[in-house]
Amino acid sequence: MELVSCDPGETIARQGESVDAMYLVRSGFVALSQQLGEGSITVSYLSKGMTLGESELLLGDGQTWMCTATSKQYCELVKFTPADVRGLLKSYPAMETALWKSSVDRIKETGNSRKTIAQSEFIDTALDRGLVEGSSILVIDLERCTRCDDC
C-alpha cells in the first residue's frame, strides 16, 4: 500500500483510462465527474473512509475508470494495487460484500445525478462552498488552552 497526498484540483483518475489501483480516502474530499455531451458534471463526492476504484477492480482486469476523480482540497489517499486488493479479499471475504455494496450505491447515485442535472449543480456548490466538510464543531476556551495542539 502507498500513501498518496493530493493538492486541491489534482486529478487522481481520468475517465476512460486504465484502472491501476483502488484508493481509500484517508482525509479530504474527492469529486467524481463524468463526461456529459461536450462538458462534464459532478456525479458524486468521496470523503473520509470511502473508496474509489472498487467497482472497476471487482469487475475484472482491463477495466477503465468510470469517472474522473479530482481532489477538492488537500487530501490523503491510501493506494492499493490490484494485487493488494486480491490479497485483502482472499484474507477477508466479507470485505468483498462491502465493496460490492459500495459499488452498487455509487452506480445508483451516479445514474441519479446524470438524470437530475440540478443535483450535480448542488453537489458542485456544496463542495465549492465547504458545506459538506463540517460534521462537528470544536469550541475552545482560550483562557484554559495550554496550546498543546491535541485539538
Short mmCIF file of N, CA and C in Angstrom, two decimals:
data_model
loop_
_atom_site.label_atom_id
_atom_site.label_comp_id
_atom_site.label_asym_id
_atom_site.label_seq_id
_atom_site.Cartn_x
_atom_site.Cartn_y
_atom_site.Cartn_z
N MET A 1 0.84 -1.18 0.00
CA MET A 1 0.00 0.00 0.00
C MET A 1 0.88 1.24 0.00
N GLU A 2 0.31 2.33 -0.46
CA GLU A 2 1.07 3.57 -0.59
C GLU A 2 0.18 4.74 -0.16
N LEU A 3 0.74 5.68 0.57
CA LEU A 3 0.01 6.88 0.95
C LEU A 3 0.26 7.94 -0.11
N VAL A 4 -0.83 8.49 -0.65
CA VAL A 4 -0.74 9.49 -1.72
C VAL A 4 -1.33 10.80 -1.20
N SER A 5 -0.56 11.88 -1.31
CA SER A 5 -1.04 13.21 -0.92
C SER A 5 -1.40 13.98 -2.19
N CYS A 6 -2.55 14.64 -2.17
CA CYS A 6 -3.03 15.38 -3.34
C CYS A 6 -3.26 16.84 -3.01
N ASP A 7 -2.90 17.69 -3.94
CA ASP A 7 -3.17 19.12 -3.82
C ASP A 7 -4.59 19.40 -4.34
N PRO A 8 -5.18 20.54 -3.96
CA PRO A 8 -6.50 20.88 -4.49
C PRO A 8 -6.49 20.93 -6.02
N GLY A 9 -7.49 20.32 -6.63
CA GLY A 9 -7.60 20.32 -8.09
C GLY A 9 -6.78 19.26 -8.79
N GLU A 10 -6.08 18.43 -8.05
CA GLU A 10 -5.24 17.39 -8.67
C GLU A 10 -6.12 16.23 -9.16
N THR A 11 -5.84 15.77 -10.39
CA THR A 11 -6.57 14.65 -10.95
C THR A 11 -5.97 13.35 -10.45
N ILE A 12 -6.82 12.50 -9.87
CA ILE A 12 -6.39 11.22 -9.31
C ILE A 12 -6.59 10.12 -10.34
N ALA A 13 -7.70 10.15 -11.03
CA ALA A 13 -8.03 9.17 -12.07
C ALA A 13 -8.82 9.89 -13.16
N ARG A 14 -8.64 9.44 -14.40
CA ARG A 14 -9.32 10.09 -15.52
C ARG A 14 -10.24 9.08 -16.21
N GLN A 15 -11.49 9.46 -16.40
CA GLN A 15 -12.49 8.60 -17.04
C GLN A 15 -11.94 8.06 -18.36
N GLY A 16 -12.08 6.74 -18.55
CA GLY A 16 -11.65 6.10 -19.79
C GLY A 16 -10.24 5.55 -19.77
N GLU A 17 -9.41 5.96 -18.80
CA GLU A 17 -8.05 5.43 -18.70
C GLU A 17 -8.06 4.13 -17.92
N SER A 18 -7.03 3.32 -18.10
CA SER A 18 -6.93 2.03 -17.42
C SER A 18 -6.85 2.20 -15.91
N VAL A 19 -7.53 1.30 -15.21
CA VAL A 19 -7.52 1.31 -13.75
C VAL A 19 -6.25 0.64 -13.26
N ASP A 20 -5.52 1.35 -12.40
CA ASP A 20 -4.26 0.80 -11.89
C ASP A 20 -4.28 0.59 -10.39
N ALA A 21 -5.38 0.99 -9.71
CA ALA A 21 -5.40 0.90 -8.25
C ALA A 21 -6.81 1.13 -7.72
N MET A 22 -6.95 0.84 -6.43
CA MET A 22 -8.13 1.23 -5.68
C MET A 22 -7.62 2.20 -4.62
N TYR A 23 -8.39 3.24 -4.33
CA TYR A 23 -8.00 4.25 -3.36
C TYR A 23 -8.99 4.30 -2.21
N LEU A 24 -8.47 4.51 -1.02
CA LEU A 24 -9.27 4.75 0.17
C LEU A 24 -8.99 6.18 0.60
N VAL A 25 -10.04 6.98 0.76
CA VAL A 25 -9.85 8.38 1.17
C VAL A 25 -9.55 8.40 2.66
N ARG A 26 -8.38 8.89 2.99
CA ARG A 26 -7.95 8.99 4.40
C ARG A 26 -8.37 10.33 4.99
N SER A 27 -8.30 11.38 4.17
CA SER A 27 -8.75 12.71 4.59
C SER A 27 -9.04 13.54 3.35
N GLY A 28 -9.90 14.54 3.51
CA GLY A 28 -10.23 15.43 2.41
C GLY A 28 -11.45 14.97 1.63
N PHE A 29 -11.67 15.63 0.49
CA PHE A 29 -12.81 15.34 -0.37
C PHE A 29 -12.36 15.18 -1.80
N VAL A 30 -12.98 14.22 -2.50
CA VAL A 30 -12.68 13.93 -3.89
C VAL A 30 -13.99 14.03 -4.67
N ALA A 31 -13.98 14.82 -5.74
CA ALA A 31 -15.17 14.95 -6.60
C ALA A 31 -15.07 13.94 -7.73
N LEU A 32 -16.19 13.30 -8.03
CA LEU A 32 -16.27 12.37 -9.15
C LEU A 32 -17.12 13.02 -10.24
N SER A 33 -16.57 13.10 -11.44
CA SER A 33 -17.31 13.70 -12.54
C SER A 33 -17.29 12.76 -13.74
N GLN A 34 -18.29 12.93 -14.60
CA GLN A 34 -18.39 12.14 -15.82
C GLN A 34 -18.66 13.05 -17.00
N GLN A 35 -18.21 12.60 -18.17
CA GLN A 35 -18.46 13.34 -19.39
C GLN A 35 -19.96 13.35 -19.66
N LEU A 36 -20.46 14.49 -20.08
CA LEU A 36 -21.86 14.63 -20.49
C LEU A 36 -21.86 15.62 -21.64
N GLY A 37 -22.10 15.11 -22.83
CA GLY A 37 -22.01 15.96 -24.01
C GLY A 37 -20.57 16.41 -24.19
N GLU A 38 -20.38 17.70 -24.36
CA GLU A 38 -19.04 18.23 -24.53
C GLU A 38 -18.42 18.68 -23.22
N GLY A 39 -19.18 18.60 -22.13
CA GLY A 39 -18.68 19.01 -20.82
C GLY A 39 -18.65 17.84 -19.86
N SER A 40 -18.68 18.17 -18.59
CA SER A 40 -18.73 17.12 -17.56
C SER A 40 -19.58 17.62 -16.41
N ILE A 41 -20.11 16.67 -15.64
CA ILE A 41 -20.90 17.02 -14.46
C ILE A 41 -20.35 16.25 -13.27
N THR A 42 -20.47 16.85 -12.11
CA THR A 42 -20.09 16.17 -10.88
C THR A 42 -21.23 15.24 -10.50
N VAL A 43 -20.91 13.96 -10.36
CA VAL A 43 -21.94 12.97 -10.07
C VAL A 43 -21.93 12.51 -8.62
N SER A 44 -20.82 12.74 -7.93
CA SER A 44 -20.72 12.31 -6.54
C SER A 44 -19.46 12.90 -5.93
N TYR A 45 -19.30 12.69 -4.64
CA TYR A 45 -18.05 13.04 -3.99
C TYR A 45 -17.72 11.97 -2.97
N LEU A 46 -16.45 11.86 -2.66
CA LEU A 46 -15.97 10.89 -1.69
C LEU A 46 -15.36 11.63 -0.51
N SER A 47 -15.58 11.11 0.69
CA SER A 47 -14.98 11.69 1.88
C SER A 47 -14.29 10.58 2.67
N LYS A 48 -13.80 10.93 3.82
CA LYS A 48 -13.03 10.01 4.65
C LYS A 48 -13.70 8.64 4.78
N GLY A 49 -12.92 7.59 4.51
CA GLY A 49 -13.40 6.22 4.65
C GLY A 49 -14.04 5.63 3.41
N MET A 50 -14.25 6.44 2.37
CA MET A 50 -14.88 5.95 1.14
C MET A 50 -13.79 5.49 0.16
N THR A 51 -14.19 4.63 -0.77
CA THR A 51 -13.23 4.06 -1.71
C THR A 51 -13.53 4.47 -3.15
N LEU A 52 -12.49 4.42 -3.96
CA LEU A 52 -12.56 4.74 -5.38
C LEU A 52 -11.88 3.61 -6.15
N GLY A 53 -12.54 3.10 -7.16
CA GLY A 53 -11.94 2.06 -8.00
C GLY A 53 -12.37 0.66 -7.66
N GLU A 54 -13.17 0.51 -6.59
CA GLU A 54 -13.59 -0.84 -6.22
C GLU A 54 -14.48 -1.46 -7.29
N SER A 55 -15.35 -0.67 -7.90
CA SER A 55 -16.24 -1.18 -8.95
C SER A 55 -15.43 -1.76 -10.10
N GLU A 56 -14.48 -0.96 -10.55
CA GLU A 56 -13.67 -1.36 -11.69
C GLU A 56 -12.85 -2.61 -11.39
N LEU A 57 -12.24 -2.69 -10.20
CA LEU A 57 -11.42 -3.85 -9.87
C LEU A 57 -12.27 -5.10 -9.63
N LEU A 58 -13.46 -4.94 -9.07
CA LEU A 58 -14.32 -6.10 -8.85
C LEU A 58 -14.82 -6.68 -10.18
N LEU A 59 -14.97 -5.83 -11.19
CA LEU A 59 -15.45 -6.30 -12.49
C LEU A 59 -14.37 -7.07 -13.26
N GLY A 60 -13.11 -6.94 -12.87
CA GLY A 60 -12.05 -7.72 -13.50
C GLY A 60 -11.02 -6.87 -14.21
N ASP A 61 -10.02 -7.56 -14.76
CA ASP A 61 -8.91 -6.89 -15.44
C ASP A 61 -9.36 -6.17 -16.70
N GLY A 62 -8.59 -5.15 -17.08
CA GLY A 62 -8.85 -4.43 -18.31
C GLY A 62 -9.92 -3.36 -18.22
N GLN A 63 -10.37 -3.06 -17.02
CA GLN A 63 -11.41 -2.04 -16.84
C GLN A 63 -10.81 -0.64 -16.94
N THR A 64 -11.66 0.31 -17.31
CA THR A 64 -11.25 1.71 -17.33
C THR A 64 -12.06 2.47 -16.28
N TRP A 65 -11.53 3.62 -15.86
CA TRP A 65 -12.21 4.43 -14.85
C TRP A 65 -13.56 4.88 -15.37
N MET A 66 -14.59 4.73 -14.54
CA MET A 66 -15.96 5.15 -14.90
C MET A 66 -16.14 6.66 -14.72
N CYS A 67 -15.31 7.26 -13.86
CA CYS A 67 -15.41 8.69 -13.54
C CYS A 67 -14.02 9.30 -13.52
N THR A 68 -13.98 10.61 -13.61
CA THR A 68 -12.75 11.34 -13.35
C THR A 68 -12.80 11.76 -11.89
N ALA A 69 -11.73 11.47 -11.15
CA ALA A 69 -11.66 11.81 -9.73
C ALA A 69 -10.68 12.95 -9.55
N THR A 70 -11.14 14.02 -8.87
CA THR A 70 -10.32 15.20 -8.65
C THR A 70 -10.40 15.61 -7.19
N SER A 71 -9.25 15.89 -6.59
CA SER A 71 -9.27 16.33 -5.18
C SER A 71 -9.83 17.74 -5.12
N LYS A 72 -10.71 17.98 -4.14
CA LYS A 72 -11.32 19.29 -3.97
C LYS A 72 -10.53 20.16 -3.00
N GLN A 73 -9.68 19.54 -2.23
CA GLN A 73 -8.84 20.23 -1.25
C GLN A 73 -7.63 19.33 -1.03
N TYR A 74 -6.75 19.72 -0.12
CA TYR A 74 -5.65 18.82 0.19
C TYR A 74 -6.26 17.54 0.74
N CYS A 75 -5.83 16.41 0.21
CA CYS A 75 -6.37 15.15 0.71
C CYS A 75 -5.29 14.07 0.68
N GLU A 76 -5.52 13.05 1.48
CA GLU A 76 -4.63 11.91 1.52
C GLU A 76 -5.42 10.67 1.16
N LEU A 77 -4.82 9.84 0.33
CA LEU A 77 -5.44 8.61 -0.12
C LEU A 77 -4.50 7.45 0.16
N VAL A 78 -5.08 6.30 0.45
CA VAL A 78 -4.29 5.08 0.56
C VAL A 78 -4.50 4.33 -0.76
N LYS A 79 -3.41 4.07 -1.45
CA LYS A 79 -3.47 3.43 -2.77
C LYS A 79 -3.18 1.93 -2.63
N PHE A 80 -4.09 1.12 -3.16
CA PHE A 80 -3.95 -0.34 -3.16
C PHE A 80 -3.79 -0.80 -4.61
N THR A 81 -2.78 -1.58 -4.89
CA THR A 81 -2.63 -2.15 -6.22
C THR A 81 -3.67 -3.25 -6.40
N PRO A 82 -3.96 -3.65 -7.63
CA PRO A 82 -4.89 -4.76 -7.81
C PRO A 82 -4.46 -6.03 -7.05
N ALA A 83 -3.16 -6.29 -6.98
CA ALA A 83 -2.67 -7.45 -6.23
C ALA A 83 -2.97 -7.30 -4.74
N ASP A 84 -2.81 -6.06 -4.21
CA ASP A 84 -3.15 -5.80 -2.80
C ASP A 84 -4.62 -6.12 -2.55
N VAL A 85 -5.48 -5.66 -3.46
CA VAL A 85 -6.93 -5.85 -3.31
C VAL A 85 -7.26 -7.34 -3.34
N ARG A 86 -6.68 -8.06 -4.29
CA ARG A 86 -6.94 -9.51 -4.37
C ARG A 86 -6.50 -10.20 -3.08
N GLY A 87 -5.35 -9.81 -2.53
CA GLY A 87 -4.86 -10.39 -1.28
C GLY A 87 -5.79 -10.09 -0.11
N LEU A 88 -6.27 -8.85 -0.04
CA LEU A 88 -7.20 -8.48 1.03
C LEU A 88 -8.51 -9.25 0.92
N LEU A 89 -9.03 -9.39 -0.30
CA LEU A 89 -10.29 -10.11 -0.49
C LEU A 89 -10.14 -11.59 -0.16
N LYS A 90 -8.96 -12.14 -0.42
CA LYS A 90 -8.70 -13.54 -0.09
C LYS A 90 -8.65 -13.72 1.43
N SER A 91 -8.02 -12.76 2.12
CA SER A 91 -7.88 -12.84 3.58
C SER A 91 -9.17 -12.46 4.31
N TYR A 92 -9.94 -11.54 3.73
CA TYR A 92 -11.16 -11.05 4.37
C TYR A 92 -12.32 -11.11 3.39
N PRO A 93 -12.92 -12.29 3.22
CA PRO A 93 -14.00 -12.46 2.23
C PRO A 93 -15.20 -11.52 2.45
N ALA A 94 -15.48 -11.15 3.69
CA ALA A 94 -16.62 -10.26 3.96
C ALA A 94 -16.39 -8.87 3.35
N MET A 95 -15.14 -8.53 3.13
CA MET A 95 -14.81 -7.23 2.55
C MET A 95 -15.35 -7.11 1.13
N GLU A 96 -15.40 -8.21 0.41
CA GLU A 96 -15.90 -8.18 -0.97
C GLU A 96 -17.37 -7.76 -1.00
N THR A 97 -18.16 -8.27 -0.07
CA THR A 97 -19.58 -7.91 0.01
C THR A 97 -19.73 -6.41 0.25
N ALA A 98 -18.92 -5.87 1.16
CA ALA A 98 -18.98 -4.44 1.46
C ALA A 98 -18.57 -3.60 0.24
N LEU A 99 -17.56 -4.06 -0.49
CA LEU A 99 -17.13 -3.33 -1.68
C LEU A 99 -18.19 -3.38 -2.79
N TRP A 100 -18.85 -4.52 -2.95
CA TRP A 100 -19.93 -4.62 -3.94
C TRP A 100 -21.07 -3.68 -3.58
N LYS A 101 -21.41 -3.63 -2.29
CA LYS A 101 -22.49 -2.73 -1.84
C LYS A 101 -22.11 -1.27 -2.15
N SER A 102 -20.88 -0.91 -1.83
CA SER A 102 -20.39 0.44 -2.11
C SER A 102 -20.46 0.74 -3.60
N SER A 103 -20.08 -0.23 -4.41
CA SER A 103 -20.11 -0.06 -5.87
C SER A 103 -21.52 0.18 -6.38
N VAL A 104 -22.43 -0.66 -5.94
CA VAL A 104 -23.82 -0.54 -6.38
C VAL A 104 -24.41 0.80 -5.96
N ASP A 105 -24.15 1.21 -4.71
CA ASP A 105 -24.65 2.50 -4.23
C ASP A 105 -24.10 3.65 -5.06
N ARG A 106 -22.81 3.61 -5.40
CA ARG A 106 -22.21 4.69 -6.19
C ARG A 106 -22.77 4.71 -7.60
N ILE A 107 -22.96 3.53 -8.19
CA ILE A 107 -23.51 3.48 -9.55
C ILE A 107 -24.93 4.04 -9.57
N LYS A 108 -25.72 3.73 -8.57
CA LYS A 108 -27.08 4.29 -8.47
C LYS A 108 -27.02 5.81 -8.31
N GLU A 109 -26.14 6.29 -7.43
CA GLU A 109 -26.01 7.73 -7.21
C GLU A 109 -25.55 8.44 -8.48
N THR A 110 -24.61 7.84 -9.18
CA THR A 110 -24.11 8.41 -10.43
C THR A 110 -25.22 8.51 -11.46
N GLY A 111 -25.99 7.44 -11.61
CA GLY A 111 -27.10 7.45 -12.55
C GLY A 111 -28.14 8.50 -12.21
N ASN A 112 -28.43 8.64 -10.92
CA ASN A 112 -29.40 9.65 -10.48
C ASN A 112 -28.88 11.06 -10.76
N SER A 113 -27.59 11.28 -10.53
CA SER A 113 -27.01 12.61 -10.79
C SER A 113 -27.03 12.95 -12.27
N ARG A 114 -26.78 11.95 -13.10
CA ARG A 114 -26.82 12.20 -14.56
C ARG A 114 -28.25 12.49 -15.02
N LYS A 115 -29.21 11.87 -14.35
CA LYS A 115 -30.62 12.07 -14.70
C LYS A 115 -31.13 13.42 -14.21
N THR A 116 -30.61 13.88 -13.06
CA THR A 116 -31.06 15.12 -12.44
C THR A 116 -29.88 16.09 -12.39
N ILE A 117 -29.74 16.91 -13.42
CA ILE A 117 -28.61 17.83 -13.52
C ILE A 117 -28.56 18.79 -12.34
N ALA A 118 -29.71 19.18 -11.80
CA ALA A 118 -29.75 20.11 -10.66
C ALA A 118 -29.02 19.52 -9.46
N GLN A 119 -29.11 18.20 -9.28
CA GLN A 119 -28.39 17.56 -8.17
C GLN A 119 -26.89 17.69 -8.36
N SER A 120 -26.42 17.56 -9.59
CA SER A 120 -25.00 17.72 -9.88
C SER A 120 -24.54 19.15 -9.55
N GLU A 121 -25.36 20.12 -9.91
CA GLU A 121 -25.02 21.51 -9.61
C GLU A 121 -24.99 21.76 -8.11
N PHE A 122 -25.92 21.13 -7.37
CA PHE A 122 -25.93 21.25 -5.92
C PHE A 122 -24.66 20.65 -5.32
N ILE A 123 -24.24 19.48 -5.80
CA ILE A 123 -23.01 18.85 -5.31
C ILE A 123 -21.82 19.77 -5.53
N ASP A 124 -21.73 20.35 -6.73
CA ASP A 124 -20.63 21.29 -7.02
C ASP A 124 -20.64 22.47 -6.06
N THR A 125 -21.80 23.07 -5.86
CA THR A 125 -21.92 24.22 -4.97
C THR A 125 -21.56 23.85 -3.54
N ALA A 126 -22.06 22.71 -3.07
CA ALA A 126 -21.77 22.28 -1.70
C ALA A 126 -20.28 22.04 -1.49
N LEU A 127 -19.62 21.46 -2.47
CA LEU A 127 -18.18 21.22 -2.35
C LEU A 127 -17.39 22.52 -2.41
N ASP A 128 -17.75 23.38 -3.36
CA ASP A 128 -17.02 24.63 -3.52
C ASP A 128 -17.15 25.55 -2.32
N ARG A 129 -18.30 25.52 -1.66
CA ARG A 129 -18.52 26.41 -0.52
C ARG A 129 -18.24 25.76 0.82
N GLY A 130 -17.79 24.51 0.80
CA GLY A 130 -17.42 23.84 2.05
C GLY A 130 -18.59 23.36 2.88
N LEU A 131 -19.77 23.22 2.27
CA LEU A 131 -20.95 22.81 3.03
C LEU A 131 -20.88 21.36 3.49
N VAL A 132 -20.14 20.52 2.80
CA VAL A 132 -20.08 19.10 3.16
C VAL A 132 -18.90 18.76 4.05
N GLU A 133 -18.05 19.73 4.33
CA GLU A 133 -16.84 19.45 5.09
C GLU A 133 -17.10 19.29 6.58
N GLY A 134 -18.01 20.04 7.12
CA GLY A 134 -18.22 20.02 8.56
C GLY A 134 -19.12 18.88 9.01
N SER A 135 -18.68 18.19 10.07
CA SER A 135 -19.53 17.16 10.65
C SER A 135 -19.64 17.34 12.15
N SER A 136 -18.85 18.24 12.69
CA SER A 136 -18.91 18.55 14.12
C SER A 136 -18.25 19.91 14.35
N ILE A 137 -18.35 20.39 15.57
CA ILE A 137 -17.77 21.68 15.89
C ILE A 137 -16.92 21.54 17.15
N LEU A 138 -15.85 22.26 17.22
CA LEU A 138 -14.96 22.24 18.36
C LEU A 138 -14.92 23.65 18.94
N VAL A 139 -15.27 23.78 20.21
CA VAL A 139 -15.24 25.07 20.88
C VAL A 139 -14.08 25.03 21.87
N ILE A 140 -13.22 26.03 21.79
CA ILE A 140 -12.03 26.07 22.64
C ILE A 140 -12.09 27.30 23.54
N ASP A 141 -11.94 27.07 24.82
CA ASP A 141 -11.84 28.16 25.78
C ASP A 141 -10.39 28.59 25.80
N LEU A 142 -10.09 29.72 25.18
CA LEU A 142 -8.71 30.17 25.06
C LEU A 142 -8.09 30.58 26.40
N GLU A 143 -8.93 30.80 27.41
CA GLU A 143 -8.42 31.10 28.75
C GLU A 143 -7.83 29.85 29.40
N ARG A 144 -8.31 28.68 29.01
CA ARG A 144 -7.84 27.41 29.58
C ARG A 144 -6.88 26.67 28.66
N CYS A 145 -6.81 27.05 27.40
CA CYS A 145 -5.99 26.36 26.41
C CYS A 145 -4.51 26.40 26.79
N THR A 146 -3.84 25.24 26.70
CA THR A 146 -2.40 25.17 27.02
C THR A 146 -1.56 25.15 25.75
N ARG A 147 -2.18 25.25 24.59
CA ARG A 147 -1.51 25.26 23.27
C ARG A 147 -0.74 23.96 23.02
N CYS A 148 -1.36 22.84 23.39
CA CYS A 148 -0.70 21.53 23.22
C CYS A 148 -0.86 20.98 21.80
N ASP A 149 -1.76 21.54 21.00
CA ASP A 149 -2.03 21.12 19.62
C ASP A 149 -2.74 19.77 19.52
N ASP A 150 -3.30 19.25 20.60
CA ASP A 150 -4.05 18.00 20.53
C ASP A 150 -5.39 18.19 19.83
N CYS A 151 -5.88 19.41 19.77
CA CYS A 151 -7.16 19.65 19.11
C CYS A 151 -7.00 19.58 17.61
#
